PDB file of C-alpha atoms in Angstrom:
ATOM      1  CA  UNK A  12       0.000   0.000   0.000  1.00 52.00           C
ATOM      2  CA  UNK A  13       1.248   3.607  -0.656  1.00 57.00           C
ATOM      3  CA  UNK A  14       1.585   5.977   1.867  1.00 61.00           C
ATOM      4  CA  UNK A  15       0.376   9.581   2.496  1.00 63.00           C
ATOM      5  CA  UNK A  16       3.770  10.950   1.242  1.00 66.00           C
ATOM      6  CA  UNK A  17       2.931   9.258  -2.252  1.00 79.00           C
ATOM      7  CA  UNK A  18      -0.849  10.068  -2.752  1.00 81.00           C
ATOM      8  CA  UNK A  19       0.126  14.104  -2.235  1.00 84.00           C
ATOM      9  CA  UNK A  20       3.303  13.370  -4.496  1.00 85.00           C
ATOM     10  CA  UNK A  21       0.612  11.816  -7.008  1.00 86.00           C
ATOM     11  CA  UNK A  22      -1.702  14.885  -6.675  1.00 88.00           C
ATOM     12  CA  UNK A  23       1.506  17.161  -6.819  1.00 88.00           C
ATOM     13  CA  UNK A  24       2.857  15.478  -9.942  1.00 87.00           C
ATOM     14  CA  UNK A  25      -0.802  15.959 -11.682  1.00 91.00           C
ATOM     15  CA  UNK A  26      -1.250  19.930 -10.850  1.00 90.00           C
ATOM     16  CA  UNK A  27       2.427  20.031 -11.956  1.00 89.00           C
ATOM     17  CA  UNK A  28       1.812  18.219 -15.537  1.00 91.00           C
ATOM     18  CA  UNK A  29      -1.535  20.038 -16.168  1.00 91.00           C
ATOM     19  CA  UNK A  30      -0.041  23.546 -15.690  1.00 88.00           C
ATOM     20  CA  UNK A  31       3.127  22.543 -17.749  1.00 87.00           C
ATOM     21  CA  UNK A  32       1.067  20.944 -20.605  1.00 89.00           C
ATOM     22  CA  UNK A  33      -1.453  24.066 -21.190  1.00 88.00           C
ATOM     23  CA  UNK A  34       0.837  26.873 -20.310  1.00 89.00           C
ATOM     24  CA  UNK A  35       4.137  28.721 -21.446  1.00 90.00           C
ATOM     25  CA  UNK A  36       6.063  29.026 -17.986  1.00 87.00           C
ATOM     26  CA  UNK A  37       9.498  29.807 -19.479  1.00 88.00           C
ATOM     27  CA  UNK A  38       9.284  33.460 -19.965  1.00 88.00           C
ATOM     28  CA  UNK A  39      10.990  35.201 -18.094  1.00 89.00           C
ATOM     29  CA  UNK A  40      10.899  38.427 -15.847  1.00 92.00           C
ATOM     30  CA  UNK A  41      14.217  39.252 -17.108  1.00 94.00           C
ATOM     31  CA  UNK A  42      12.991  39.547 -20.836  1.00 94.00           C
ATOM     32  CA  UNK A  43      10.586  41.690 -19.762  1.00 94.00           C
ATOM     33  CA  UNK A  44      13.257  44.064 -17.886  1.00 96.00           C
ATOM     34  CA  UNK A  45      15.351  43.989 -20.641  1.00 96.00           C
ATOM     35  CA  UNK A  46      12.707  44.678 -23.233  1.00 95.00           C
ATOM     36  CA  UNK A  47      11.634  48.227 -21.484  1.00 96.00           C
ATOM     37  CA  UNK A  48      15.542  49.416 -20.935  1.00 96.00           C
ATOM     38  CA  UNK A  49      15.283  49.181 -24.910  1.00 96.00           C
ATOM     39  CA  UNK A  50      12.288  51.055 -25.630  1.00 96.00           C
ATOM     40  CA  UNK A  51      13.440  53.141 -23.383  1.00 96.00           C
ATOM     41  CA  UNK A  52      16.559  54.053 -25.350  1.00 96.00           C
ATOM     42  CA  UNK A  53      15.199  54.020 -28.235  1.00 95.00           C
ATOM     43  CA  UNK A  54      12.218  56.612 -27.479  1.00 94.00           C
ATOM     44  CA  UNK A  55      15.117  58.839 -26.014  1.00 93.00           C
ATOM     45  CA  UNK A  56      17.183  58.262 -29.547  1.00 93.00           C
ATOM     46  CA  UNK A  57      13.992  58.884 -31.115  1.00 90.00           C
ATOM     47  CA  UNK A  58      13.041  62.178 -29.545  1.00 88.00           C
ATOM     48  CA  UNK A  59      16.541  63.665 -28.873  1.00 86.00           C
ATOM     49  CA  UNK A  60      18.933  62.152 -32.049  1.00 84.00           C
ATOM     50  CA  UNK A  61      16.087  62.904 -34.547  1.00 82.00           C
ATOM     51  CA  UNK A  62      13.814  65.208 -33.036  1.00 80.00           C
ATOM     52  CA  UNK A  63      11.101  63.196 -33.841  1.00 82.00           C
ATOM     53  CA  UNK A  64       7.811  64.341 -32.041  1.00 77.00           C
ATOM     54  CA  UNK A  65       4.196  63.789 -33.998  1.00 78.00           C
ATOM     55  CA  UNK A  66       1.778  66.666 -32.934  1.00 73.00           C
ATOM     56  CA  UNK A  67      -0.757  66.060 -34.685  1.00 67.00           C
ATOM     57  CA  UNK A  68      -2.385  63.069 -37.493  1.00 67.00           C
ATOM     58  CA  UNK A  69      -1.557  65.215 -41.239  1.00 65.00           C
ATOM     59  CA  UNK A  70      -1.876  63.974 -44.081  1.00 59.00           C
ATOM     60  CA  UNK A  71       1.746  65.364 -45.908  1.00 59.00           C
ATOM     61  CA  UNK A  72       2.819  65.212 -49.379  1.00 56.00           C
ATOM     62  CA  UNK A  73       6.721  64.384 -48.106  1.00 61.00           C
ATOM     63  CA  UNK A  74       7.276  62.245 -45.341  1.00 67.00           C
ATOM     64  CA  UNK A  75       9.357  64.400 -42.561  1.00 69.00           C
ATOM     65  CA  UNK A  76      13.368  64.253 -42.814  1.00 69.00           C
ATOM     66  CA  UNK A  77      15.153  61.356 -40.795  1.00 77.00           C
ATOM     67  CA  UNK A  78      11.816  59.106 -41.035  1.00 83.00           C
ATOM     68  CA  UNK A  79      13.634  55.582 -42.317  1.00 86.00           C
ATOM     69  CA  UNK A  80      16.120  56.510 -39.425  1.00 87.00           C
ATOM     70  CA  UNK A  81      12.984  56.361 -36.687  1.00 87.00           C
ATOM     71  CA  UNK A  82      11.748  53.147 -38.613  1.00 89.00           C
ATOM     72  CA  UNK A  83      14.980  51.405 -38.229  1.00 92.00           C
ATOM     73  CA  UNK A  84      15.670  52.396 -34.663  1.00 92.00           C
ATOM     74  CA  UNK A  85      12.030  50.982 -34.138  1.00 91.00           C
ATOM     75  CA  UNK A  86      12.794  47.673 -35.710  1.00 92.00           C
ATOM     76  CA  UNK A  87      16.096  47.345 -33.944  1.00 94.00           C
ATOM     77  CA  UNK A  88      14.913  47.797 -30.667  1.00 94.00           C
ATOM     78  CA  UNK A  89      12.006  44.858 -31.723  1.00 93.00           C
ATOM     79  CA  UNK A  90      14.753  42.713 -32.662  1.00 94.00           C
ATOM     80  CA  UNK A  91      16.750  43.127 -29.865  1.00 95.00           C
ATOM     81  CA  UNK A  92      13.779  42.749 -27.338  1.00 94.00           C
ATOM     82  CA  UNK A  93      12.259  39.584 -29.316  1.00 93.00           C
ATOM     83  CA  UNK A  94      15.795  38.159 -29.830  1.00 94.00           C
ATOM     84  CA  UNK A  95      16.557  38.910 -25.854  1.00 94.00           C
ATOM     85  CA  UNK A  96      12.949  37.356 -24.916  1.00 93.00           C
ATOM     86  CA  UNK A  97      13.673  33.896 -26.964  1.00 93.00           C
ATOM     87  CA  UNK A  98      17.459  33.789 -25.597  1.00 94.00           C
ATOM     88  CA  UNK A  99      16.156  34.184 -21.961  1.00 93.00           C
ATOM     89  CA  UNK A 100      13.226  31.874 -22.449  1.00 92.00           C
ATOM     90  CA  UNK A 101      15.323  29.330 -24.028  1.00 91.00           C
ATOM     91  CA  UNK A 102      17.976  29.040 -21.153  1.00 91.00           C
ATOM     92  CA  UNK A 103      15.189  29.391 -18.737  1.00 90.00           C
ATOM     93  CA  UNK A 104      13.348  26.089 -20.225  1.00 89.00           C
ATOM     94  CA  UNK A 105      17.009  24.466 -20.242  1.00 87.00           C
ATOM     95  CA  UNK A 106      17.338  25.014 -16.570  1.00 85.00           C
ATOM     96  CA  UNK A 107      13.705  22.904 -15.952  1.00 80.00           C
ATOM     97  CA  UNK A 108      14.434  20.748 -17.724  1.00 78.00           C
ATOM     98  CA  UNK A 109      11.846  21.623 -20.727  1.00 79.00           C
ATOM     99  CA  UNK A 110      12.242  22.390 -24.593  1.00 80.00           C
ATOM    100  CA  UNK A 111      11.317  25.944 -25.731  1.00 83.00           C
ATOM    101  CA  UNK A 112       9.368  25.058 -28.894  1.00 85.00           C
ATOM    102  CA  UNK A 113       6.646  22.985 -27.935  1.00 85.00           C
ATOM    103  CA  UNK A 114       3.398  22.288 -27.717  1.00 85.00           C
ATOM    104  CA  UNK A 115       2.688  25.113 -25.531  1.00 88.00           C
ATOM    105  CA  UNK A 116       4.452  28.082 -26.835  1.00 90.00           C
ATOM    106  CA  UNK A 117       3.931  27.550 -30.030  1.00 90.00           C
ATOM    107  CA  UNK A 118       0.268  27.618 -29.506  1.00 90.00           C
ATOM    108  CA  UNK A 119       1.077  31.022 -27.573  1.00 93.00           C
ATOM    109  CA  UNK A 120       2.778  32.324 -30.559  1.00 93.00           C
ATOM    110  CA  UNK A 121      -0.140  31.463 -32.895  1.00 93.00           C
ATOM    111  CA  UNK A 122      -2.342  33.409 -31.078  1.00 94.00           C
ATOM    112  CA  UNK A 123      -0.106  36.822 -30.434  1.00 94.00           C
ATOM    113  CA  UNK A 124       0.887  36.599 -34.584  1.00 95.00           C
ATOM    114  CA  UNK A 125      -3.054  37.244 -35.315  1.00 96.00           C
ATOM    115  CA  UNK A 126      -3.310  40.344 -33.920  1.00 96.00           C
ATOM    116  CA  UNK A 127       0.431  41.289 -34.426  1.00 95.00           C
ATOM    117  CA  UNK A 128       0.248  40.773 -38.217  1.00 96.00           C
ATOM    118  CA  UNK A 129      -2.564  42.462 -38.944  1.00 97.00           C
ATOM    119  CA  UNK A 130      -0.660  45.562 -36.451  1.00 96.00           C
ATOM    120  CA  UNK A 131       2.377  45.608 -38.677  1.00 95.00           C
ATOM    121  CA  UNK A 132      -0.054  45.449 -41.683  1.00 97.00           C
ATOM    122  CA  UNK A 133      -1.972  48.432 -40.549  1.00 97.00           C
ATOM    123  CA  UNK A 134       1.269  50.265 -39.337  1.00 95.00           C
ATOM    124  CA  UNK A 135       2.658  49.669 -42.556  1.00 94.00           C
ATOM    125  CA  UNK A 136      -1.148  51.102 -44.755  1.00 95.00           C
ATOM    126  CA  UNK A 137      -0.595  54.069 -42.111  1.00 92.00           C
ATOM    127  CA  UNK A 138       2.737  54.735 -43.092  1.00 89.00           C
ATOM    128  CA  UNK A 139       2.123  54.528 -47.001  1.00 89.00           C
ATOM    129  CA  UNK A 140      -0.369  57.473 -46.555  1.00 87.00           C
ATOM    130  CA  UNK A 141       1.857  59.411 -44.659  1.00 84.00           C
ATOM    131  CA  UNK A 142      -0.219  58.974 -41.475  1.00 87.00           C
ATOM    132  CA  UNK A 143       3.038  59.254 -39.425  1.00 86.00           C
ATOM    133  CA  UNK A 144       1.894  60.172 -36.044  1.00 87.00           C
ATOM    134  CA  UNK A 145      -0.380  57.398 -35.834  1.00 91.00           C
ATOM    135  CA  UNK A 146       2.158  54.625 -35.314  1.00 91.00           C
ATOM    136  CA  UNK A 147       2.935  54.540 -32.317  1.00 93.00           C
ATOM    137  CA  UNK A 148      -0.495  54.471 -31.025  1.00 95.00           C
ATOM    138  CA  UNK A 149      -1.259  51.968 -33.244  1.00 96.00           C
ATOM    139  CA  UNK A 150       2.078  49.590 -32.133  1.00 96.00           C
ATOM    140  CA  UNK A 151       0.371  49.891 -28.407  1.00 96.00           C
ATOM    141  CA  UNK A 152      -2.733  49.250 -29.196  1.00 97.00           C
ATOM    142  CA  UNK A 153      -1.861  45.730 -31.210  1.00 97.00           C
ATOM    143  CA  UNK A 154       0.681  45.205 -29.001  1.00 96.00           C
ATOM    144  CA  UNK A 155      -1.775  45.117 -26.244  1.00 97.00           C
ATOM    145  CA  UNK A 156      -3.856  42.978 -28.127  1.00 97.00           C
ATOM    146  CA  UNK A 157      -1.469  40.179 -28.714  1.00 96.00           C
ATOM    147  CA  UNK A 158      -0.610  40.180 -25.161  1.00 96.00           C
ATOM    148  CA  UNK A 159      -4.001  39.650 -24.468  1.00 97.00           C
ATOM    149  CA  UNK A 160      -4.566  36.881 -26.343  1.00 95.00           C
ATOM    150  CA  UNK A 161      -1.142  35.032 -24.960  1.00 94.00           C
ATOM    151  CA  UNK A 162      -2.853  35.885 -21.321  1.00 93.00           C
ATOM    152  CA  UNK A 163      -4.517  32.503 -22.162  1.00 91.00           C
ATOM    153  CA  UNK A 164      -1.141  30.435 -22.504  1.00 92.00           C
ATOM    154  CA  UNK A 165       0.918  31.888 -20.260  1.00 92.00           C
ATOM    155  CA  UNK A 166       0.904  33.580 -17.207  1.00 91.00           C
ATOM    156  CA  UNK A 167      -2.446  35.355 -15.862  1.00 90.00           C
ATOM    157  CA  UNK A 168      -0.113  38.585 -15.179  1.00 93.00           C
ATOM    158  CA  UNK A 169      -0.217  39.197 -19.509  1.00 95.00           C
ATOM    159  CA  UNK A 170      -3.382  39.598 -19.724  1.00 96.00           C
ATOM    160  CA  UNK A 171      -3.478  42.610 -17.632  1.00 96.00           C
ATOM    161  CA  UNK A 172      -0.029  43.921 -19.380  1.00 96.00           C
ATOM    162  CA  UNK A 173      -1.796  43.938 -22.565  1.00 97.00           C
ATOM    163  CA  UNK A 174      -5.172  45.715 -21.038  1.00 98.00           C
ATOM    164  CA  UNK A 175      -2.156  48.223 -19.794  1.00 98.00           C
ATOM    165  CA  UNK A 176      -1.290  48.805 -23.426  1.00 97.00           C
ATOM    166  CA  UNK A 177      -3.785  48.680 -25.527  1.00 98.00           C
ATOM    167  CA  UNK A 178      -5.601  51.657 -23.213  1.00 98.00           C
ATOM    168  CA  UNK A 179      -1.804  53.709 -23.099  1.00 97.00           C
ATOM    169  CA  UNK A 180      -2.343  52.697 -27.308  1.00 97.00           C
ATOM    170  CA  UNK A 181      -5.992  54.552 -26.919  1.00 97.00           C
ATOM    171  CA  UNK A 182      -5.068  57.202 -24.946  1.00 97.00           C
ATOM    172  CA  UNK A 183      -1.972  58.268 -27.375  1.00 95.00           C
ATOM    173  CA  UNK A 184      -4.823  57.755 -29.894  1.00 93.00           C
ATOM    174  CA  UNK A 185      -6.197  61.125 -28.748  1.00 93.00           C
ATOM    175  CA  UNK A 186      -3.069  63.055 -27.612  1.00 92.00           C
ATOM    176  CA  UNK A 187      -1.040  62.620 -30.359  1.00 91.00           C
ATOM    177  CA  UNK A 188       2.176  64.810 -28.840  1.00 89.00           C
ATOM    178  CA  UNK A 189       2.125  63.119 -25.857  1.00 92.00           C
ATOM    179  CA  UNK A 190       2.115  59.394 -28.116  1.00 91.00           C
ATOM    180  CA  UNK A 191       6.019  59.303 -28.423  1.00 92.00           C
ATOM    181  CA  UNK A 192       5.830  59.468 -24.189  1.00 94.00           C
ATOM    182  CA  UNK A 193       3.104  57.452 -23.806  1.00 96.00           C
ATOM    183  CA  UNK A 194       5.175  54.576 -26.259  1.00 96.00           C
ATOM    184  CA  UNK A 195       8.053  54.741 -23.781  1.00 96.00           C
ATOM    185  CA  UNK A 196       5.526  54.509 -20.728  1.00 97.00           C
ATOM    186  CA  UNK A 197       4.222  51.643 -22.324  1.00 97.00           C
ATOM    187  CA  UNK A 198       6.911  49.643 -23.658  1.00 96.00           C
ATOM    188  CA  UNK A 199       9.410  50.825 -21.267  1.00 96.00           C
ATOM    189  CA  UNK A 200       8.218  51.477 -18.428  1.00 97.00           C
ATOM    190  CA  UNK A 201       5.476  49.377 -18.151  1.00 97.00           C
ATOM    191  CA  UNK A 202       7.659  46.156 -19.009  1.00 97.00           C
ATOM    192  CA  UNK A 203      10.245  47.200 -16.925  1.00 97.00           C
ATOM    193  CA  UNK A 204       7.704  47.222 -13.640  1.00 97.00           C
ATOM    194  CA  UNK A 205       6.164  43.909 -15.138  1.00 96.00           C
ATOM    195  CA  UNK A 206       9.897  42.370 -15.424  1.00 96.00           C
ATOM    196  CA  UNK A 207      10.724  43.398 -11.861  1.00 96.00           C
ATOM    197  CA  UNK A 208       7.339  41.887 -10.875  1.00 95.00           C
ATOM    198  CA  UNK A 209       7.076  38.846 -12.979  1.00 94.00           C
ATOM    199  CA  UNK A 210      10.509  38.078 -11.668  1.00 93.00           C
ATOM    200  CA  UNK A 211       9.995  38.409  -7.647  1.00 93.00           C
ATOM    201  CA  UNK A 212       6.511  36.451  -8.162  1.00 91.00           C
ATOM    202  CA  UNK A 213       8.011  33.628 -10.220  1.00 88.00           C
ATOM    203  CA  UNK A 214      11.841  33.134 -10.327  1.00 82.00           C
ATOM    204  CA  UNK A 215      12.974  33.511  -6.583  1.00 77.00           C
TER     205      UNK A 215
ATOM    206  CA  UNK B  30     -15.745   6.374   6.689  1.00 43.00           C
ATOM    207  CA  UNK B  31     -13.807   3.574   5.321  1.00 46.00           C
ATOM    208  CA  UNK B  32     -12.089   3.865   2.649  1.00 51.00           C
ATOM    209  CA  UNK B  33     -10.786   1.435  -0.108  1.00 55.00           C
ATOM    210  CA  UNK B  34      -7.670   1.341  -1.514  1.00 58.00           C
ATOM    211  CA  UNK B  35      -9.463  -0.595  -4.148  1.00 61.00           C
ATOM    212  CA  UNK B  36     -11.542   2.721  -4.971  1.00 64.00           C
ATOM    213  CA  UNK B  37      -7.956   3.635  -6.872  1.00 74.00           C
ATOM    214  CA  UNK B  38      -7.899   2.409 -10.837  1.00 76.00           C
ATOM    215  CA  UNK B  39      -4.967   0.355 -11.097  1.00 79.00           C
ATOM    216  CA  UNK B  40      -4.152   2.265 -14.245  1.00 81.00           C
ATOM    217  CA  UNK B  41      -3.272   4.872 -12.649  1.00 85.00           C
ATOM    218  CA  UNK B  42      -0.705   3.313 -10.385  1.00 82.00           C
ATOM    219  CA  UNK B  43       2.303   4.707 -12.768  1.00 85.00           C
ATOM    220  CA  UNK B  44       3.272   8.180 -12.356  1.00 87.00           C
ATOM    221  CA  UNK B  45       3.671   8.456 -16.036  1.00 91.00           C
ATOM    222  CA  UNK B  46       0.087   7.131 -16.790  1.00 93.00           C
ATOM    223  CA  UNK B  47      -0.961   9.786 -14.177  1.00 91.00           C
ATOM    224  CA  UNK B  48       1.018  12.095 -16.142  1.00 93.00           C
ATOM    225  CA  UNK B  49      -0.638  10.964 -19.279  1.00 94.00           C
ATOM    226  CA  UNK B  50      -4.054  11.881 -17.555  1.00 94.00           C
ATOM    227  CA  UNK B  51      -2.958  14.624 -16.129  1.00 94.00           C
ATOM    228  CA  UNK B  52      -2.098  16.527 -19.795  1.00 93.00           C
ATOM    229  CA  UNK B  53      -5.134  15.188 -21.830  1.00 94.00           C
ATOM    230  CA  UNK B  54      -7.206  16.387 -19.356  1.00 92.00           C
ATOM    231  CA  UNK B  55      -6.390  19.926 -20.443  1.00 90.00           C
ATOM    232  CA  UNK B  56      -5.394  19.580 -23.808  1.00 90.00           C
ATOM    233  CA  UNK B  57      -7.941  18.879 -26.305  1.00 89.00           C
ATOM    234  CA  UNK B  58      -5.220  16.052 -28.152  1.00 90.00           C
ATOM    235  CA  UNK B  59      -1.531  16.045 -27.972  1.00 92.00           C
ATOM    236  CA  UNK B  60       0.430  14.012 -30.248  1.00 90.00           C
ATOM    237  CA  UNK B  61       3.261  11.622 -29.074  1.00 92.00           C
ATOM    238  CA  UNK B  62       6.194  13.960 -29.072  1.00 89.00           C
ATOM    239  CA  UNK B  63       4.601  16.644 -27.176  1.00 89.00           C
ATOM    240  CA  UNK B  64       3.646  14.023 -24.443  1.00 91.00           C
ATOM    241  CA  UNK B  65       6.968  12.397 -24.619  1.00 91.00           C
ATOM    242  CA  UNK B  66       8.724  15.916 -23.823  1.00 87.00           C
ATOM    243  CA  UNK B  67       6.389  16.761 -21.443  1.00 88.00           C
ATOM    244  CA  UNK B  68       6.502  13.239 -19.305  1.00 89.00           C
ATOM    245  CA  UNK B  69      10.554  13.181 -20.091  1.00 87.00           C
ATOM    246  CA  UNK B  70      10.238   9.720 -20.406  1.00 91.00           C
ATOM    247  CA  UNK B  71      11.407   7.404 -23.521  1.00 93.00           C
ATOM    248  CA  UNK B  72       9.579   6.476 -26.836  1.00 93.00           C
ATOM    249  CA  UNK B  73       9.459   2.592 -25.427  1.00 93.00           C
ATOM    250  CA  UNK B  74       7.896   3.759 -21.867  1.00 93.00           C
ATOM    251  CA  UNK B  75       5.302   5.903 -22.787  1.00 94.00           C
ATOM    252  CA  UNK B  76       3.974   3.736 -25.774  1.00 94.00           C
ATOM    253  CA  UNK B  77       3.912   0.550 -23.331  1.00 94.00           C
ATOM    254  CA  UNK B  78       1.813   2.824 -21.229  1.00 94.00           C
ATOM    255  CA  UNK B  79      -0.297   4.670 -23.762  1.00 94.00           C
ATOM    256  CA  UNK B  80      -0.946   0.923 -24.720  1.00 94.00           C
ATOM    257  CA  UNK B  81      -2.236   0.415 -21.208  1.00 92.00           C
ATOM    258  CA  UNK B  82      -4.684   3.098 -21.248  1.00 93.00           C
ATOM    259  CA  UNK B  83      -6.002   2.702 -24.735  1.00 93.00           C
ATOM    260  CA  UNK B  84      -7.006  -0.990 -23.749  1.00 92.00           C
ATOM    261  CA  UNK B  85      -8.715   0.585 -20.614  1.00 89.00           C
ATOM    262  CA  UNK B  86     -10.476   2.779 -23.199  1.00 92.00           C
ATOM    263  CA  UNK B  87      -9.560   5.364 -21.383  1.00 94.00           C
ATOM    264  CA  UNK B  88      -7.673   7.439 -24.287  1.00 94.00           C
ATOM    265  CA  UNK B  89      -8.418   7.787 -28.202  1.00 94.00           C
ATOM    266  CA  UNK B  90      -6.223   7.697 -30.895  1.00 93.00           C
ATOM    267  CA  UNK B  91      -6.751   9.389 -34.242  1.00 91.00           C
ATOM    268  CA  UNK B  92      -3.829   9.131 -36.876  1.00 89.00           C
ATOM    269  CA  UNK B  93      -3.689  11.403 -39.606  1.00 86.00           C
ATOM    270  CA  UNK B  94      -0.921  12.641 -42.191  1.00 86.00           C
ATOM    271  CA  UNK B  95       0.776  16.270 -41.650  1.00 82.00           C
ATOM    272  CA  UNK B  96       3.173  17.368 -44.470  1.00 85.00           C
ATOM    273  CA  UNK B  97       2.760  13.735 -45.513  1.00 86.00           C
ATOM    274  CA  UNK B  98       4.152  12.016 -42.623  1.00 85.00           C
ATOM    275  CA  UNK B  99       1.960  10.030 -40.281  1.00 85.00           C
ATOM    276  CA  UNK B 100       0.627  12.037 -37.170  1.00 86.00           C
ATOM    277  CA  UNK B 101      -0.964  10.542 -34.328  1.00 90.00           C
ATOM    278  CA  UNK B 102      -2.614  12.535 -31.676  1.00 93.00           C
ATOM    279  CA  UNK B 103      -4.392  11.272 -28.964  1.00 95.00           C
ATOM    280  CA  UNK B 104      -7.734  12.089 -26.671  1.00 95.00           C
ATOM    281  CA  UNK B 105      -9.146  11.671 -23.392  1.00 94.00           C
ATOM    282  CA  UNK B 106     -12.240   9.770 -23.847  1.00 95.00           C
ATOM    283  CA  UNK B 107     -15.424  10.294 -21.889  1.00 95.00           C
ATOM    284  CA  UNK B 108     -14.929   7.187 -20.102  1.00 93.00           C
ATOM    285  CA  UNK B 109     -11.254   8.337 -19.302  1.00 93.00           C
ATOM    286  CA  UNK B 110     -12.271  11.373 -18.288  1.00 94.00           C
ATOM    287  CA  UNK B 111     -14.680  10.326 -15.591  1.00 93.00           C
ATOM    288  CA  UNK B 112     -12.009   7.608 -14.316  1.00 92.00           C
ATOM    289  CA  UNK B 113      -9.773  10.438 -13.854  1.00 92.00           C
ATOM    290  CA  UNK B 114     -12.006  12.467 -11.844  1.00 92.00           C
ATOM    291  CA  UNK B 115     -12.991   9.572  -9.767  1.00 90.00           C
ATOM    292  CA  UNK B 116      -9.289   8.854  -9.636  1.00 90.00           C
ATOM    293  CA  UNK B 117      -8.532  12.333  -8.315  1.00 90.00           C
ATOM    294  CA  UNK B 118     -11.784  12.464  -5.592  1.00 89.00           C
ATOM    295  CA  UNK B 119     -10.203   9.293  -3.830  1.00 87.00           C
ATOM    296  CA  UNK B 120      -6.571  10.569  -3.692  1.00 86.00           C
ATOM    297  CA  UNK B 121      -8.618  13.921  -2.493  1.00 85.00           C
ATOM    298  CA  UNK B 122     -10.636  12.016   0.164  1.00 86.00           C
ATOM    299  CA  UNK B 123      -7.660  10.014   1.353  1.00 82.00           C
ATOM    300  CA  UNK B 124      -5.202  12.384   1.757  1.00 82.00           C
ATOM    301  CA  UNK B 125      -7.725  14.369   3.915  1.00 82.00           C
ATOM    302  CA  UNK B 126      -8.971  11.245   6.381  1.00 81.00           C
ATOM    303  CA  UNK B 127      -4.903  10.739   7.162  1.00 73.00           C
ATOM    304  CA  UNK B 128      -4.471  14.152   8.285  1.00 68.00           C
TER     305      UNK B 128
END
């Protein structure tokens, strides 16, 4: 006969195998951290280096000086925070034990690439009609979104990151001159407090 | 109250057909890889097991063809389903009368 010891081991095991086969438990706070201290720097290239500060939604003939500098920047710091989320969440899986690309986050990253394509679609329709100082809004706003959706594969704690965004997205909506701010609230700030969070709930 | 030892399915004795349970009762179908990673256990060892439980009729199988190669996914049935409850209601129930 099995004793007590075994029967909680057995319940234990079956929480343990039920949370690990539904949801994505190898991101990490760190990612998260790291991801803000880049939008960070990059709204404060943005801003200072280029001068780049939508005021208002115009339609313009010429699309302002210094423009495919702004859309770089913005891509580098997405590479650098996706490439910085995948290297953390990889060595994170390694230490439990787990492979990154399974059945779990790749069902997590089917449902954030929805939303997220059809963001970068729009962004990029916005962009070809000159509608400049919409972007960042509209980066929040899908961003938030996708984050959303994940909520359901991941930690609970997304879901309300992505609320967080998408109404920072809305709100930049209306206040145009205040979007470039409300971008670095949003993806830095906002990360960097979810990071610091995510980390003292989950990693120590 | 007494309680039976005998109110435990002898299928789920193993840890790994536990673990088994455990993920098809909140996944809609995993195939054999996925459960293999998840249970860390060997091809040999969980197909001996997944054996077990089919016979019980306790899990489905549906094979299909992805990309041309042969995919096989498999389900908890109904039958599985309420075993595992029951299963998890006695462990419940026994854990609390020993405290």
């Amino acid at each position: 006969m099995k004793r007590e010891r075994d029967y909680i081991q057995d319940i234990a095991e079956i929480r343990s195998m039920m949370e690990r086969s539904s949801k994505f438990l190898s991101l990490s706070g760190w990612a998260g951290i790291m991801a803000g201290i880049y939008a960070l720097a990059g709204a404060y290239i943005a801003s200072v280096v280029y001068d780049f500060s939508p005021d208002r939604i115009t339609y313009s003939v010429s699309l302002p000086a210094g423009l495919s500098e702004i859309i770089l920047l913005a891509l580098g710091v997405l590479i650098l925070a996706i490439g910085t989320a995948v290297f953390l969440s990889y060595s994170k899986a390694h230490k439990r034990g787990e492979q990154v690309w399974n059945t779990t986050s790749r069902r997590m990253i089917i449902h954030m690439s929805v939303p997220l394509a059809a963001g970068g679609i729009f962004m990029i329709i916005l962009l070809s009609k000159s509608l400049i100082g919409l972007l960042a809004p509209t980066s929040l706003v899908f961003y938030g979104l996708a984050l959303y959706n994940a909520g359901n594969f991941t930690y609970p704690e997304i879901k309300y990151l992505g609320i967080i965004q998408i109404g920072l997205g809305l709100i930049s909506c209306y206040f145009i001159e205040y979007s470039l701010m409300l971008w670095a609230l949003g993806f830095g700030v906002v990360h960097i407090v979810y990071g610091i969070v995510m980390h003292f709930k989950y990693e120590r | 109250m007494k309680l039976s030892i005998d109110d435990l399915h002898k299928a789920f004795e193993s840890r790994v057909r536990l673990g088994i349970m455990s993920a098809l009762a909140v996944n809609d179908a995993l195939d054999f890889t996925s459960l293999r990673d998840f249970l860390n256990v060997t091809d040999g060892n969980l197909a001996t097991h997944i054996k077990k439980l089919e016979k019980e009729e306790f899990i489905g199988v549906e094979k299909s063809f992805v990309d041309n190669k042969p995919n096989t996914t498999y389900y908890m049935t109904d039958e599985g389903r309420k075993a595992f409850e029951e299963h998890l209601k006695v462990l419940e129930k026994i854990i609390k009368s020993q405290k």
